Amino acid sequence: MIQLIPAIDIIDGKCVRLSQGDYSRQKTYNDNPLEVAKSFQDHGITRLHLVDLDGAKAQHIVNHKVLENIATHTNLTIDFGGGLKTDDDLRIAFESGASMITGGSIAVKNPNQFLSWLNQYGSDKIILGADAKDKKIAVTGWLENTDCQLLDFLADYIGKGVSQVICTDIAKDGMLQGPSTALYQEILAAHPTLWLIASGGVSNMNDIIELDAAGVPAVIFGKAIYEGNITLKEIEQSIVNCR
């Protein structure tokens, strides 16, 4: 069964969602991210994707206190990302309770730094963030597009030891129009042992079932929960059915 990973995106300490990574298209869903995280845990979720959107824009960790609060008061395995650029950012993230971190922009702009983290912490702790629009990598909270081809980018880093990738199709993110299943199938056909985490576009449980049938190991979703398209009861039942 595909692993279900809900997302909490943070701006000003609040739980928000953007549409297609656009900061001007922001909607706040809850002022208390811990409350949201606890509700996920109460319904059987074991892993959380926590994104520091302030950090992504500022290019350094900002919302580490939110991370610390959730890590202290839940048992969730937390993957944390957004603005991690320096060894000190990573130290703060791990000391604040992150089990894993995701590096996206840093892997494009400073590959030596990213690879040093991969070598120091291991591929079980360092996830490659591959955010793409039209199969080209975007960075800095999706504010910058690059000419870097997604598939080449992935092949290069997988060859250097990356084993976990979060791949987000920016055109799909926050739009509730379905995931880029064909893209994920293309990636897995080239890298069948990759722990690929699909992100973007999930609108309902049928989308998750589709990704599962396509062999995608894990999925991140957010807006579908916050808009009520996927209920916590549905998530709980899905987890129970797979035990």
Coordinates of C-alpha atoms in Angstrom, one line a residue:
M1 CA 0.0 0.0 0.0
I2 CA 1.2 3.5 -0.8
Q3 CA 2.4 5.5 2.2
L4 CA 0.1 8.4 3.0
I5 CA 1.9 11.6 3.9
P6 CA -0.2 14.7 4.6
A7 CA 1.5 18.1 4.3
I8 CA 1.5 21.1 6.5
D9 CA 2.8 24.3 4.8
I10 CA 3.8 27.1 7.2
I11 CA 3.6 30.9 6.7
D12 CA 3.8 33.2 9.8
G13 CA 3.4 30.1 12.0
K14 CA 0.1 29.2 10.4
C15 CA -1.1 26.2 8.3
V16 CA -1.6 27.5 4.7
R17 CA -1.8 26.2 1.1
L18 CA -0.7 27.9 -2.0
S19 CA -1.9 27.3 -5.6
Q20 CA 0.9 26.4 -8.0
G21 CA 3.5 27.7 -5.6
D22 CA 2.1 31.3 -5.9
Y23 CA 2.5 33.2 -2.6
S24 CA -0.1 35.6 -3.7
R25 CA -2.6 32.8 -3.9
Q26 CA -2.4 31.8 -0.3
K27 CA -5.2 30.4 1.9
T28 CA -4.9 30.0 5.6
Y29 CA -6.6 26.9 7.0
N30 CA -5.6 26.8 10.7
D31 CA -3.7 29.1 13.0
N32 CA -2.5 26.1 15.0
P33 CA -0.3 23.6 13.0
L34 CA 0.1 21.4 16.1
E35 CA -3.7 20.9 16.2
V36 CA -3.6 19.8 12.6
A37 CA -0.7 17.4 13.2
K38 CA -2.4 15.8 16.2
S39 CA -5.5 15.2 14.2
F40 CA -3.5 13.4 11.5
Q41 CA -1.8 11.2 14.2
D42 CA -5.2 10.5 15.8
H43 CA -6.4 9.0 12.5
G44 CA -3.4 6.6 12.0
I45 CA -1.0 8.8 10.1
T46 CA 2.6 8.2 11.0
R47 CA 4.5 10.6 8.8
L48 CA 4.3 14.3 8.1
H49 CA 5.7 16.6 5.4
L50 CA 6.3 20.0 7.0
V51 CA 7.3 22.9 4.7
D52 CA 8.7 26.2 5.9
L53 CA 7.4 28.5 3.1
D54 CA 8.8 31.5 4.9
G55 CA 12.1 29.8 4.9
A56 CA 11.9 28.9 1.2
K57 CA 11.4 32.6 0.4
A58 CA 14.0 33.9 2.9
Q59 CA 16.5 31.1 2.0
H60 CA 17.2 30.1 5.6
I61 CA 15.2 28.2 8.2
V62 CA 12.5 30.3 9.8
N63 CA 9.7 28.2 11.3
H64 CA 11.8 25.8 13.4
K65 CA 9.7 26.5 16.5
V66 CA 6.7 25.1 14.7
L67 CA 8.7 22.0 13.8
E68 CA 9.9 21.7 17.4
N69 CA 6.4 22.0 18.8
I70 CA 5.0 19.3 16.5
A71 CA 8.0 17.0 17.1
T72 CA 7.7 17.4 20.9
H73 CA 3.9 16.8 21.1
T74 CA 3.4 14.1 18.6
N75 CA 5.1 10.8 17.5
L76 CA 5.0 11.7 13.8
T77 CA 8.0 11.1 11.6
I78 CA 8.6 14.5 10.2
D79 CA 10.2 15.3 6.9
F80 CA 11.1 19.0 7.0
G81 CA 12.0 21.3 4.1
G82 CA 12.1 24.9 3.0
G83 CA 15.0 27.3 2.9
L84 CA 17.7 24.8 4.2
K85 CA 20.9 26.2 2.8
T86 CA 23.7 25.9 5.4
D87 CA 25.1 23.3 7.8
D88 CA 23.6 25.4 10.6
D89 CA 20.1 25.3 9.0
L90 CA 20.4 21.5 9.0
R91 CA 21.6 21.4 12.5
I92 CA 18.7 23.5 13.7
A93 CA 16.2 21.3 11.7
F94 CA 17.5 18.1 13.2
E95 CA 17.8 19.5 16.7
S96 CA 14.2 20.8 16.4
G97 CA 13.0 17.3 15.7
A98 CA 13.1 16.6 12.0
S99 CA 13.6 12.9 11.2
M100 CA 14.5 13.8 7.6
I101 CA 15.1 16.9 5.6
T102 CA 14.3 17.7 2.0
G103 CA 16.7 19.7 -0.1
G104 CA 15.6 21.1 -3.4
S105 CA 17.0 24.5 -4.4
I106 CA 20.3 23.7 -2.6
A107 CA 20.7 20.6 -4.8
V108 CA 20.5 22.8 -7.9
K109 CA 22.4 25.9 -6.7
N110 CA 25.0 24.3 -4.5
P111 CA 25.3 20.6 -5.3
N112 CA 28.5 20.2 -3.4
Q113 CA 26.8 21.3 -0.2
F114 CA 23.8 18.9 -0.8
L115 CA 26.2 16.0 -1.5
S116 CA 28.1 16.7 1.7
W117 CA 24.9 16.4 3.6
L118 CA 24.0 13.2 1.8
N119 CA 27.5 11.8 2.7
Q120 CA 27.3 13.0 6.3
Y121 CA 23.7 12.0 7.2
G122 CA 23.0 9.2 4.7
S123 CA 20.2 8.7 2.1
D124 CA 17.7 7.8 4.8
K125 CA 17.9 11.3 6.2
I126 CA 18.4 13.4 3.1
I127 CA 15.6 13.6 0.6
L128 CA 16.0 15.2 -2.8
G129 CA 13.3 17.7 -3.6
A130 CA 12.6 17.8 -7.4
D131 CA 10.0 20.4 -8.1
A132 CA 9.3 20.8 -11.8
K133 CA 7.2 22.7 -14.3
D134 CA 7.1 21.3 -17.8
K135 CA 9.7 18.8 -16.7
K136 CA 12.2 21.6 -15.8
I137 CA 13.3 22.1 -12.2
A138 CA 12.1 25.2 -10.3
V139 CA 13.8 26.5 -7.2
T140 CA 13.5 29.1 -4.3
G141 CA 10.0 28.2 -3.3
W142 CA 9.1 27.8 -7.0
L143 CA 9.9 31.5 -7.6
E144 CA 12.7 30.7 -10.1
N145 CA 12.5 28.5 -13.1
T146 CA 15.7 26.8 -14.5
D147 CA 16.7 25.0 -17.7
C148 CA 17.6 21.9 -15.7
Q149 CA 15.7 18.9 -17.1
L150 CA 13.9 16.9 -14.4
L151 CA 14.9 13.4 -15.6
D152 CA 18.5 14.3 -16.1
F153 CA 18.5 15.9 -12.6
L154 CA 17.1 12.8 -11.0
A155 CA 19.5 10.4 -12.8
D156 CA 22.5 12.4 -11.8
Y157 CA 21.6 12.4 -8.1
I158 CA 20.4 8.8 -8.0
G159 CA 23.8 7.9 -9.4
K160 CA 25.4 9.8 -6.5
G161 CA 23.5 7.9 -3.8
V162 CA 20.0 9.6 -3.5
S163 CA 17.4 7.0 -2.7
Q164 CA 14.4 9.1 -1.8
V165 CA 12.8 11.8 -4.0
I166 CA 9.8 14.1 -3.5
C167 CA 8.7 15.0 -7.0
T168 CA 6.2 17.8 -7.3
D169 CA 4.6 18.9 -10.6
I170 CA 4.1 22.6 -9.9
A171 CA 1.3 22.9 -12.5
K172 CA -0.7 20.4 -10.5
D173 CA 0.0 21.6 -7.0
G174 CA -2.9 22.9 -5.1
M175 CA -5.2 22.7 -8.1
L176 CA -7.1 19.5 -7.1
Q177 CA -7.0 18.3 -10.7
G178 CA -5.3 15.0 -10.3
P179 CA -1.6 13.9 -10.0
S180 CA 0.9 13.5 -12.8
T181 CA 0.7 9.7 -12.7
A182 CA 2.3 9.3 -16.1
L183 CA 5.3 11.3 -15.1
Y184 CA 5.8 9.2 -12.0
Q185 CA 5.5 6.0 -14.0
E186 CA 8.2 7.4 -16.4
I187 CA 10.5 8.1 -13.5
L188 CA 10.0 4.7 -11.9
A189 CA 10.5 2.9 -15.2
A190 CA 14.0 4.4 -15.3
H191 CA 14.6 4.0 -11.5
P192 CA 12.5 1.1 -10.2
T193 CA 14.1 0.9 -6.8
L194 CA 13.7 4.7 -6.1
W195 CA 11.5 5.6 -3.1
L196 CA 9.5 8.1 -5.1
I197 CA 7.1 10.4 -3.2
A198 CA 4.5 11.9 -5.5
S199 CA 3.3 15.4 -4.7
G200 CA 0.8 17.8 -6.3
G201 CA -2.7 17.5 -7.6
V202 CA -4.2 14.8 -5.4
S203 CA -8.0 15.7 -5.2
N204 CA -9.6 12.6 -3.7
M205 CA -8.9 9.0 -2.6
N206 CA -9.3 7.7 -6.1
D207 CA -6.2 9.7 -7.1
I208 CA -4.3 7.9 -4.4
I209 CA -5.6 4.6 -5.5
E210 CA -4.5 5.4 -9.0
L211 CA -1.0 6.2 -7.8
D212 CA -0.9 3.1 -5.7
A213 CA -1.9 1.0 -8.8
A214 CA 0.9 2.7 -10.7
G215 CA 3.5 1.5 -8.2
V216 CA 4.2 4.8 -6.6
P217 CA 5.6 4.1 -3.1
A218 CA 4.3 7.2 -1.3
V219 CA 2.2 10.3 -1.8
I220 CA 2.0 13.8 -0.3
F221 CA -1.3 15.6 -0.2
G222 CA -2.6 18.7 1.5
K223 CA -5.3 20.8 0.0
A224 CA -7.6 17.8 -0.6
I225 CA -7.8 17.3 3.1
Y226 CA -8.2 20.9 4.0
E227 CA -10.9 21.4 1.5
G228 CA -12.7 18.3 2.7
N229 CA -12.3 16.3 -0.5
I230 CA -10.4 13.6 1.5
T231 CA -11.6 13.1 5.0
L232 CA -9.6 11.9 8.0
K233 CA -12.0 9.0 8.4
E234 CA -11.3 7.9 4.8
I235 CA -7.6 8.0 5.5
E236 CA -8.0 6.0 8.7
Q237 CA -10.1 3.4 7.0
S238 CA -7.6 3.1 4.2
I239 CA -4.8 2.5 6.7
V240 CA -6.9 0.0 8.6
N241 CA -7.8 -1.9 5.4
C242 CA -4.1 -2.4 4.6
R243 CA -3.0 -3.8 7.9

